[in-house]
């Protein structure tokens, strides 16, 4: 929402600004230059980083954001920091010719400054759907000059996706599931408009929460009335709570149907919520495992 | 003796010596800030780049390289924003401590920061969906304009609540400030409850403060606001000196006490509002800078006010130089750093001078 707010840039370059801008016309031209593949690339999204590795373009990668944790090699790349608090000078110090990211990246002023410096900035809108994943593959293919490889990967992923979707469509039953994030304090559950919600629907499940948008804390009573049959969490979230046993000791959970069977499905966070090339396997895992609990 | 010209009988620096020292500190900080950054630019290149920039301003042909762009469009505006922000916060801190006659006062007391934060929160969380005219009419300035307006509006409320029959009761204003700050905090809490993940994180980042969004246009606005308010503040130095003796005494000395109070609040609110609206919350500069100035140059507002502006500028520029480089190529939020540096120093001072506070 604030992206909408801030992305409609009114370029009011006045006072010193006007003079400085006019002093540097050549930089403006640079940014309009069209597309030789990047030789130095920065990725601002875990999913896009995964695609870079799948397209075997990791030698181009000079920096990634803090969510680029997969594959493991990506963790050793230079980290440009948290994706909403980028530093223009820091990014430019890596001397990239292209930056790829999602619409989460910001602040917008910093992206403007990077563009002004002649760096291509390609942003994929985060919409939590399959088209977003396809777009990510296309963008990385284009930016790294591996368009043919990207198309091949895309065809593979599409096949994988349709077979997963067919499998999901055949299911007799839609388990009621609840995505819980409980790092500390009261657990936050995923409502509408979240990546978790989109994933739940792709996996042929019903989100037990459909009354609100985003992540909200939920009381024990509301948890009970939501009546989830299966709880979904990230492996990192469960670890942070001290393991599965400790998780089920949380008082809010005792009143849910899921509690009786200790029905818990966990996946690694970037796999579960990244909306990258591993989305088909995440959806399949979520589908199969939650169905097992209600069988 | 040359030294005695610079020292008052109490062993403190004289006014001109203190201000000279402040100016030197600002210059040193600026040189440090100009020479440091994630992007490697050899210090020897800097004079040439600045010279080219100046020639460009006058319409001459300019050399272009990535170093020119990074320095002239990113690092330099940020440096100047640091000077303006630090000066505004230091000045406002000194004004507040003078007005409340309390060394623990800071600009937050009159609600300007929490008002700005609340308005920023409203813009971030409700801006796109419920207040669609905001982005439509204000564009990328929506957040800045709203935060500035919010800061002033809340200050006005605190000021009015501090009035009894046309006179401003400072104690009452202090209590009103505390109450309104708490209310704004609750408002922010509510906003963060209804926000999406993304909005929450944007809000959090705003509350931590950063000079990262220093466009030239913003530097021009904040810089001129702070400069004007510094001039206005200097005219308040003598009346504030008189008020330090007590309001009754100040009245007897012929000082227009009410007018002074009103102007002090207005000048402080305008300075902090302009700074906070563009950078987010940068804490502790307004608290720490005036303290140090009083320690080395005594309590005369004719030195405390400009001195705090200079020291504030030096502190923010230095803190930002660290924020930009300590975790490069990423960047630490500035408000985190000023608190980390400011609070321990402040506590150390408290220990040292606890008999006097």
XYZ file of C-alpha atoms in Angstrom:
652
model
C 0.000 0.000 0.000
C 2.754 2.384 0.882
C 4.465 1.215 -2.262
C 1.578 2.619 -4.241
C 1.853 5.683 -2.136
C 5.514 6.237 -2.656
C 6.037 4.879 -6.137
C 4.138 7.658 -7.825
C 7.184 9.778 -7.791
C 6.691 13.419 -8.328
C 10.166 14.442 -9.267
C 10.177 17.812 -7.591
C 13.841 18.468 -8.003
C 14.099 22.044 -6.953
C 16.578 24.220 -5.131
C 19.909 22.435 -5.388
C 18.183 19.471 -6.918
C 17.341 21.038 -10.223
C 20.837 22.319 -10.671
C 22.466 19.025 -9.696
C 20.200 17.057 -11.987
C 20.904 19.282 -14.946
C 24.582 19.072 -14.194
C 24.499 15.357 -14.854
C 22.549 14.673 -18.035
C 24.737 11.753 -19.050
C 23.618 9.623 -16.102
C 20.018 9.993 -17.091
C 20.896 8.675 -20.521
C 22.691 5.682 -19.043
C 19.585 4.427 -17.350
C 17.647 4.524 -20.611
C 20.209 2.335 -22.341
C 18.807 -1.029 -23.400
C 19.694 -4.307 -22.069
C 22.920 -6.075 -22.485
C 22.810 -8.944 -19.962
C 24.112 -8.025 -16.552
C 27.695 -8.847 -15.712
C 27.246 -7.971 -12.061
C 23.848 -8.744 -10.568
C 22.315 -8.068 -7.147
C 19.270 -10.099 -6.081
C 16.942 -8.639 -3.462
C 14.724 -11.697 -3.023
C 15.306 -15.266 -1.911
C 13.096 -16.627 -4.704
C 14.962 -14.694 -7.399
C 18.277 -15.842 -5.963
C 17.079 -19.453 -6.256
C 16.260 -18.874 -9.915
C 19.719 -17.376 -10.489
C 21.259 -20.603 -9.193
C 18.881 -22.784 -11.230
C 19.898 -20.902 -14.372
C 23.531 -21.444 -13.403
C 24.136 -17.711 -13.377
C 25.512 -17.527 -9.849
C 28.888 -16.314 -11.114
C 27.160 -13.020 -11.932
C 25.811 -12.610 -8.424
C 27.716 -9.916 -6.489
C 25.210 -9.424 -3.668
C 21.948 -10.730 -2.197
C 19.489 -9.707 0.490
C 19.189 -11.339 3.902
C 16.334 -13.634 2.792
C 18.510 -15.352 0.170
C 19.232 -18.481 2.213
C 18.757 -21.177 -0.419
C 20.715 -22.849 -1.900
C 23.274 -22.844 0.845
C 25.931 -21.243 -1.341
C 23.750 -18.131 -1.496
C 24.323 -17.590 2.209
C 27.974 -16.888 1.520
C 27.278 -14.056 -0.923
C 27.706 -10.436 0.163
C 24.579 -9.320 2.016
C 23.120 -5.919 1.174
C 20.843 -5.926 4.215
C 17.151 -5.919 4.883
C 15.126 -5.499 1.725
C 13.115 -2.482 2.911
C 16.062 -0.576 4.278
C 18.482 -0.682 1.373
C 21.423 1.652 1.186
C 21.986 3.352 -2.178
C 25.670 3.796 -1.686
C 26.084 0.297 -0.303
C 24.360 -1.245 -3.313
C 26.328 0.882 -5.760
C 29.568 -0.057 -4.013
C 29.055 -3.581 -5.390
C 29.068 -1.962 -8.861
C 26.111 -3.934 -10.215
C 24.693 -3.312 -13.690
C 21.348 -4.828 -12.750
C 19.305 -5.352 -9.610
C 16.410 -7.808 -9.441
C 13.867 -7.909 -6.655
C 10.211 -7.919 -5.742
C 7.969 -4.947 -5.062
C 8.967 -5.351 -1.383
C 12.286 -3.645 -2.080
C 12.766 -0.111 -0.882
C 12.733 2.603 0.203
C 11.665 4.037 -3.174
C 14.060 6.985 -2.939
C 16.965 4.556 -2.759
C 15.703 2.618 -5.800
C 15.458 5.931 -7.669
C 19.021 6.789 -6.761
C 20.209 3.403 -7.985
C 18.321 3.839 -11.266
C 19.800 7.308 -11.625
C 23.242 5.766 -11.356
C 22.485 3.766 -14.487
C 21.727 0.438 -12.803
C 18.785 -1.509 -14.243
C 16.215 -2.252 -11.576
C 13.746 -5.035 -12.387
C 11.020 -5.568 -9.809
C 8.470 -8.402 -9.821
C 5.191 -7.556 -8.179
C 4.555 -9.779 -5.145
C 1.068 -11.173 -5.767
C 1.312 -14.611 -4.166
C 0.337 -16.596 -7.251
C 1.864 -18.892 -9.832
C 2.175 -16.056 -12.351
C 4.511 -14.342 -9.898
C 6.805 -17.380 -9.938
C 6.750 -17.491 -13.750
C 7.545 -13.784 -13.905
C 10.496 -14.273 -11.555
C 11.992 -16.905 -13.866
C 11.483 -14.684 -16.914
C 13.007 -11.628 -15.267
C 16.120 -13.463 -14.113
C 16.451 -15.091 -17.545
C 16.286 -11.706 -19.228
C 18.630 -9.933 -16.825
C 21.263 -12.652 -16.908
C 21.072 -13.213 -20.660
C 19.889 -16.801 -20.206
C 16.533 -16.464 -21.911
C 16.591 -19.930 -23.512
C 17.527 -21.640 -20.241
C 14.820 -19.663 -18.470
C 12.222 -20.872 -20.956
C 13.348 -24.449 -20.461
C 13.127 -24.077 -16.688
C 9.747 -22.429 -17.003
C 8.407 -25.319 -19.107
C 9.683 -27.796 -16.497
C 8.147 -25.857 -13.647
C 4.834 -25.464 -15.485
C 4.628 -29.222 -16.039
C 5.449 -29.867 -12.408
C 2.866 -27.275 -11.361
C 0.063 -28.723 -13.481
C 0.688 -32.214 -12.176
C 0.608 -30.942 -8.583
C -2.575 -29.014 -9.298
C -4.153 -32.101 -10.893
C -3.209 -34.123 -7.839
C -4.732 -31.500 -5.541
C -7.929 -31.380 -7.617
C -8.448 -35.124 -7.156
C -8.543 -34.912 -3.366
C -11.856 -35.888 -1.746
C -11.522 -33.620 1.209
C -10.260 -30.161 2.101
C -8.565 -30.111 5.514
C -9.149 -27.042 7.677
C -5.707 -25.673 8.401
C -4.253 -22.795 10.350
C -0.917 -21.172 9.668
C 0.620 -20.218 12.993
C 3.735 -18.150 13.530
C 4.629 -18.275 17.198
C 8.101 -16.937 17.798
C 7.211 -15.651 21.221
C 4.269 -14.125 22.976
C 0.848 -14.779 21.527
C 0.904 -16.720 18.259
C 0.213 -14.838 15.041
C -2.035 -16.554 12.533
C -2.244 -15.910 8.805
C -5.482 -14.424 7.476
C -6.435 -13.388 3.959
C -4.010 -11.756 1.581
C -0.937 -13.492 3.008
C 1.508 -15.737 1.211
C 0.483 -18.479 3.642
C -3.191 -18.079 2.702
C -2.419 -18.386 -1.015
C -0.343 -21.463 -0.344
C -3.087 -23.079 1.738
C -5.548 -22.668 -1.115
C -3.133 -23.983 -3.731
C -2.614 -27.036 -1.504
C -6.335 -27.804 -1.532
C -6.893 -26.835 2.078
C -9.229 -24.360 3.734
C -7.771 -21.548 5.805
C -9.517 -21.756 9.178
C -9.176 -17.962 9.365
C -11.033 -15.927 6.782
C -12.231 -12.984 8.859
C -9.226 -10.694 8.554
C -6.270 -9.671 6.401
C -2.654 -10.269 7.280
C -1.115 -11.758 10.375
C -2.888 -11.201 13.696
C -2.579 -12.560 17.194
C -5.437 -14.932 18.014
C -6.907 -15.654 21.433
C -7.433 -19.185 22.727
C -11.204 -18.866 22.287
C -10.946 -17.620 18.729
C -8.459 -20.401 18.043
C -10.942 -22.939 19.338
C -13.800 -21.572 17.259
C -11.604 -21.537 14.141
C -11.300 -25.296 14.782
C -8.276 -26.133 12.607
C -7.644 -29.817 11.958
C -4.021 -29.237 11.038
C -1.525 -26.580 12.127
C 1.092 -25.356 9.676
C 4.292 -23.742 10.832
C 7.810 -23.177 9.572
C 10.636 -25.373 10.830
C 12.382 -22.206 12.001
C 9.274 -21.177 13.960
C 9.089 -24.535 15.733
C 12.809 -24.469 16.505
C 12.473 -20.996 17.978
C 9.840 -22.337 20.356
C 12.072 -25.181 21.470
C 10.745 -28.030 19.348
C 7.476 -29.713 18.545
C 6.716 -30.837 22.093
C 7.122 -27.344 23.469
C 4.930 -26.043 20.655
C 1.991 -28.267 21.588
C 2.223 -27.099 25.181
C 0.976 -23.690 24.133
C -2.359 -23.197 25.875
C -4.198 -21.722 22.854
C -3.727 -24.930 20.905
C -5.304 -27.274 23.448
C -8.838 -26.461 22.328
C -8.287 -27.187 18.632
C -9.110 -30.473 16.846
C -5.512 -30.477 15.594
C -4.301 -30.832 19.191
C -5.867 -34.291 19.655
C -3.679 -35.802 16.913
C -0.847 -33.287 17.347
C -1.403 -32.647 13.654
C 1.486 -30.407 12.645
C 2.973 -29.798 9.206
C 6.248 -27.918 9.000
C 8.331 -26.769 6.063
C 11.432 -24.629 5.936
C 10.382 -20.947 5.778
C 11.842 -19.925 2.424
C 10.534 -23.160 0.869
C 7.075 -22.631 2.312
C 6.612 -18.897 1.774
C 9.234 -17.878 -0.764
C 7.041 -18.136 -3.885
C 10.032 -19.229 -5.893
C 10.806 -22.225 -8.098
C 10.196 -24.602 -5.160
C 6.528 -23.590 -4.942
C 5.266 -26.783 -6.656
C 7.117 -29.017 -4.172
C 5.962 -26.880 -1.254
C 2.327 -27.102 -2.372
C 2.621 -30.837 -2.927
C 4.218 -31.443 0.478
C 1.633 -29.315 2.219
C -1.216 -31.052 0.381
C -0.030 -34.599 1.080
C 0.972 -34.077 4.684
C -2.171 -32.247 5.730
C -4.356 -34.862 4.008
C -2.532 -37.586 5.938
C -3.537 -35.987 9.221
C -7.251 -35.985 8.397
C -7.319 -39.415 6.722
C 47.477 35.722 28.643
C 45.988 34.270 25.507
C 44.368 31.366 27.358
C 42.354 33.570 29.679
C 40.633 35.168 26.721
C 39.109 31.759 25.990
C 38.159 30.838 29.536
C 35.652 32.355 31.856
C 36.525 32.638 35.564
C 34.581 29.396 36.210
C 37.073 27.532 34.028
C 34.607 27.228 31.171
C 35.238 28.090 27.566
C 34.237 31.575 26.572
C 31.390 32.041 24.122
C 33.510 32.626 21.052
C 35.868 29.792 21.952
C 32.963 27.367 22.423
C 31.304 28.323 19.146
C 34.599 28.129 17.305
C 35.155 24.668 18.776
C 31.641 23.661 17.681
C 32.225 24.881 14.150
C 35.519 22.982 13.978
C 33.777 19.821 15.189
C 31.118 20.166 12.481
C 33.798 20.636 9.848
C 35.750 17.612 11.063
C 32.596 15.514 11.124
C 31.754 16.637 7.588
C 35.211 15.752 6.320
C 34.885 12.352 8.003
C 31.399 11.876 6.572
C 32.469 12.964 3.101
C 35.423 10.605 3.064
C 33.615 7.530 4.367
C 30.986 5.385 2.713
C 30.391 1.988 1.221
C 31.356 3.195 -2.251
C 35.103 3.573 -2.481
C 36.030 7.130 -3.428
C 39.628 8.164 -2.789
C 39.694 11.194 -0.459
C 42.097 12.861 -2.883
C 39.340 12.833 -5.517
C 36.858 14.687 -3.319
C 37.987 18.300 -3.847
C 37.913 17.736 -7.610
C 34.427 16.225 -7.466
C 33.102 19.087 -5.339
C 34.707 21.601 -7.685
C 33.111 19.873 -10.682
C 29.751 19.914 -8.919
C 30.045 23.634 -8.285
C 30.992 24.271 -11.903
C 27.999 22.183 -12.937
C 25.769 24.384 -10.804
C 27.044 27.387 -12.721
C 26.289 25.675 -16.006
C 29.827 24.618 -16.906
C 30.770 21.346 -18.522
C 31.181 18.637 -15.909
C 33.252 15.499 -15.797
C 31.185 12.445 -15.175
C 32.093 9.245 -13.480
C 30.285 6.955 -11.102
C 32.201 8.554 -8.230
C 30.775 11.944 -9.194
C 27.258 10.590 -9.182
C 27.586 8.706 -5.901
C 29.179 11.630 -4.142
C 27.124 14.507 -5.549
C 23.733 12.790 -5.635
C 23.884 10.414 -2.684
C 26.621 11.148 -0.163
C 26.696 14.947 -0.251
C 22.943 15.563 0.147
C 22.967 13.027 2.946
C 25.840 14.802 4.660
C 24.051 18.148 4.474
C 20.823 16.550 5.672
C 22.807 15.238 8.635
C 23.990 18.766 9.411
C 20.458 20.177 9.144
C 18.878 17.347 11.139
C 21.470 17.459 13.920
C 21.323 21.239 14.128
C 17.520 21.228 14.270
C 17.391 18.538 16.961
C 20.192 20.058 19.059
C 18.642 23.501 18.857
C 15.185 22.249 19.791
C 16.650 20.311 22.724
C 18.346 23.436 24.035
C 15.128 25.446 23.618
C 13.099 22.835 25.504
C 15.600 22.581 28.351
C 15.545 26.369 28.598
C 11.780 26.564 28.533
C 11.177 23.791 31.056
C 14.209 24.912 33.075
C 15.051 21.251 33.308
C 18.136 19.577 31.865
C 16.160 16.381 31.245
C 13.680 18.007 28.857
C 13.816 16.996 25.210
C 11.802 18.012 22.159
C 9.662 14.887 22.507
C 8.004 16.456 25.556
C 5.824 18.796 23.523
C 4.535 15.908 21.444
C 6.097 16.894 18.158
C 7.901 13.579 17.566
C 5.028 11.363 18.637
C 2.602 13.464 16.583
C 4.834 13.089 13.551
C 5.123 9.356 14.213
C 1.367 8.951 14.547
C 0.733 10.844 11.317
C 3.429 8.833 9.564
C 1.768 5.667 10.826
C -1.623 6.822 9.555
C -0.085 7.561 6.167
C 1.760 4.252 5.928
C -1.094 2.067 7.161
C -4.192 3.876 5.917
C -2.699 5.971 3.114
C -3.372 3.811 0.087
C -6.695 2.306 0.999
C -8.673 4.608 3.253
C -7.147 7.958 2.440
C -6.609 7.617 -1.304
C -6.341 11.377 -1.803
C -3.067 11.326 0.104
C -0.949 9.709 -2.598
C -2.986 11.322 -5.329
C -2.399 14.875 -4.237
C 0.845 14.670 -2.331
C 2.703 12.003 -4.298
C 5.950 10.887 -2.754
C 5.743 13.809 -0.321
C 2.646 12.397 1.371
C 4.584 10.903 4.276
C 6.685 14.038 4.820
C 3.758 16.456 4.655
C 1.582 14.330 6.927
C 4.333 13.785 9.496
C 5.165 17.481 9.599
C 1.495 18.440 9.954
C 0.941 15.764 12.596
C 3.900 16.964 14.654
C 2.682 20.561 14.641
C -0.938 19.591 15.313
C -0.061 17.509 18.378
C 2.228 20.264 19.672
C -0.635 22.744 19.298
C -2.884 20.450 21.347
C -0.251 20.129 24.088
C 0.253 23.889 24.085
C -3.469 24.621 24.377
C -3.835 22.066 27.188
C -1.052 23.868 29.035
C -2.974 27.152 29.055
C -4.746 28.522 32.107
C -6.568 31.778 31.568
C -4.300 32.884 28.788
C -1.024 32.036 30.462
C 1.097 28.986 29.784
C 1.757 26.831 32.833
C 4.923 24.946 32.032
C 4.193 22.169 34.539
C 0.750 21.651 33.090
C 2.162 21.569 29.585
C 4.652 18.913 30.673
C 1.869 16.700 32.034
C -0.296 17.288 28.957
C 2.703 16.343 26.820
C 3.152 13.074 28.691
C -0.541 12.241 28.339
C -0.712 13.097 24.638
C 2.493 11.162 23.967
C 0.894 8.131 25.585
C -2.206 8.607 23.469
C -0.153 8.857 20.291
C 1.684 5.715 21.387
C -1.632 3.922 21.740
C -2.665 5.166 18.297
C 0.570 3.786 16.861
C -0.076 0.504 18.654
C -3.532 0.301 17.107
C -2.144 1.117 13.663
C 0.477 -1.585 13.965
C -2.251 -4.020 15.016
C -4.346 -3.380 11.909
C -1.377 -3.103 9.542
C -0.177 -5.747 7.121
C 3.284 -7.214 7.573
C 4.703 -4.918 4.986
C 3.184 -1.786 6.474
C 4.345 -2.777 9.932
C 7.908 -3.120 8.739
C 7.779 0.202 6.903
C 6.482 1.850 10.047
C 9.149 0.207 12.175
C 11.859 1.431 9.850
C 10.451 4.939 9.935
C 10.487 4.903 13.720
C 14.159 3.917 13.716
C 15.149 6.944 11.657
C 17.490 7.172 8.692
C 19.066 9.792 6.470
C 18.785 7.381 3.521
C 15.990 9.325 1.841
C 17.941 12.581 1.547
C 17.044 13.938 -1.846
C 18.413 17.361 -2.748
C 14.912 18.750 -2.698
C 14.404 17.495 0.860
C 17.779 18.884 1.904
C 16.719 22.277 0.564
C 13.462 22.230 2.503
C 14.803 20.955 5.817
C 17.952 23.049 5.536
C 16.069 26.293 5.056
C 13.558 25.427 7.799
C 16.356 24.734 10.278
C 18.325 27.815 9.249
C 15.325 30.114 9.705
C 14.475 28.578 13.048
C 18.069 28.881 14.231
C 17.928 32.608 13.525
C 14.601 32.871 15.323
C 16.011 30.905 18.262
C 18.976 33.245 18.667
C 16.545 36.073 19.363
C 15.145 33.965 22.203
C 18.503 33.577 23.956
C 18.251 36.638 26.197
C 14.616 36.138 27.218
C 15.386 32.479 28.027
C 18.338 33.598 30.149
C 15.942 35.788 32.085
C 13.381 32.988 32.453
C 16.132 30.791 33.904
C 15.934 33.063 36.969
C 12.236 32.335 37.328
C 9.211 33.682 35.497
C 8.463 36.377 38.080
C 12.005 37.700 37.897
C 11.913 37.607 34.111
C 8.742 39.679 34.203
C 10.429 42.195 36.466
C 13.342 42.380 34.034
C 10.853 43.417 31.362
C 10.834 40.123 29.404
C 7.596 39.260 27.612
C 7.370 35.836 29.251
C 4.240 34.576 27.501
C 5.470 35.595 24.090
C 8.822 33.939 24.758
C 7.192 30.675 25.785
C 4.947 30.667 22.733
C 7.817 31.379 20.370
C 10.082 28.816 22.004
C 7.488 26.085 21.546
C 6.804 27.158 17.966
C 10.460 27.342 16.933
C 11.285 23.984 18.539
C 8.226 22.317 16.986
C 8.992 23.699 13.515
C 12.620 22.607 13.658
C 11.943 19.101 14.999
C 8.876 18.698 12.791
C 10.796 19.495 9.611
C 13.638 17.164 10.537
C 11.521 14.276 11.823
C 9.113 14.390 8.903
C 11.932 13.607 6.465
C 14.212 11.372 8.515
C 11.971 9.582 11.008
C 12.782 9.506 14.704
C 16.414 10.248 15.582
C 16.572 10.169 19.360
C 18.822 11.579 22.067
C 20.566 14.291 20.060
C 18.257 16.942 21.525
C 18.903 15.594 25.012
C 22.659 15.133 24.866
C 23.935 18.067 22.785
C 22.773 20.928 25.086
C 24.173 19.081 28.129
C 27.641 18.948 26.680
C 27.547 22.552 25.598
C 26.541 23.644 29.124
C 29.315 21.525 30.616
C 32.041 23.146 28.558
C 30.687 26.667 28.104
C 28.170 27.325 30.872
C 24.414 27.893 30.842
C 24.191 31.187 28.890
C 21.628 30.581 26.127
C 23.593 32.801 23.786
C 26.126 29.980 23.637
C 23.895 26.987 24.497
C 21.490 27.546 21.581
C 23.960 27.915 18.689
C 26.404 25.555 20.407
C 23.792 22.795 20.651
C 22.945 23.243 16.973
C 26.626 22.868 16.055
C 27.240 19.918 18.363
C 24.016 18.240 17.251
C 25.107 18.578 13.641
C 28.540 17.110 14.408
C 26.961 14.215 16.340
C 24.420 13.281 13.667
C 26.925 13.541 10.815
C 29.378 11.325 12.709
C 26.724 8.813 13.744
C 25.520 8.614 10.148
C 29.068 8.052 8.898
C 29.212 5.041 11.230
C 25.693 3.877 10.293
C 26.606 3.925 6.606
C 29.846 1.997 6.957
C 29.721 -0.332 9.958
C 27.722 -3.093 8.224
C 28.375 -2.131 4.602
C 27.059 -2.683 1.991
C 24.001 -2.725 4.268
C 23.190 0.169 6.561
C 22.240 0.468 10.228
C 19.187 2.587 11.107
C 20.506 5.894 12.442
C 18.100 6.111 15.393
C 19.517 2.842 16.724
C 23.006 4.271 16.637
C 22.201 7.638 18.237
C 20.486 5.808 21.093
C 23.387 3.370 21.500
C 25.847 6.244 21.653
C 23.624 8.793 23.355
C 22.212 6.815 26.252
C 25.454 5.456 27.761
C 27.059 8.892 27.489
C 24.023 10.426 29.072
C 24.072 7.922 31.943
C 27.788 8.525 32.448
C 27.064 12.248 32.710
C 24.271 11.613 35.160
C 26.627 9.659 37.404
C 29.264 12.317 37.221
C 26.928 15.196 37.936
C 24.230 13.538 39.995
C 24.716 16.066 42.769
C 23.842 18.899 40.390
C 20.822 17.419 38.571
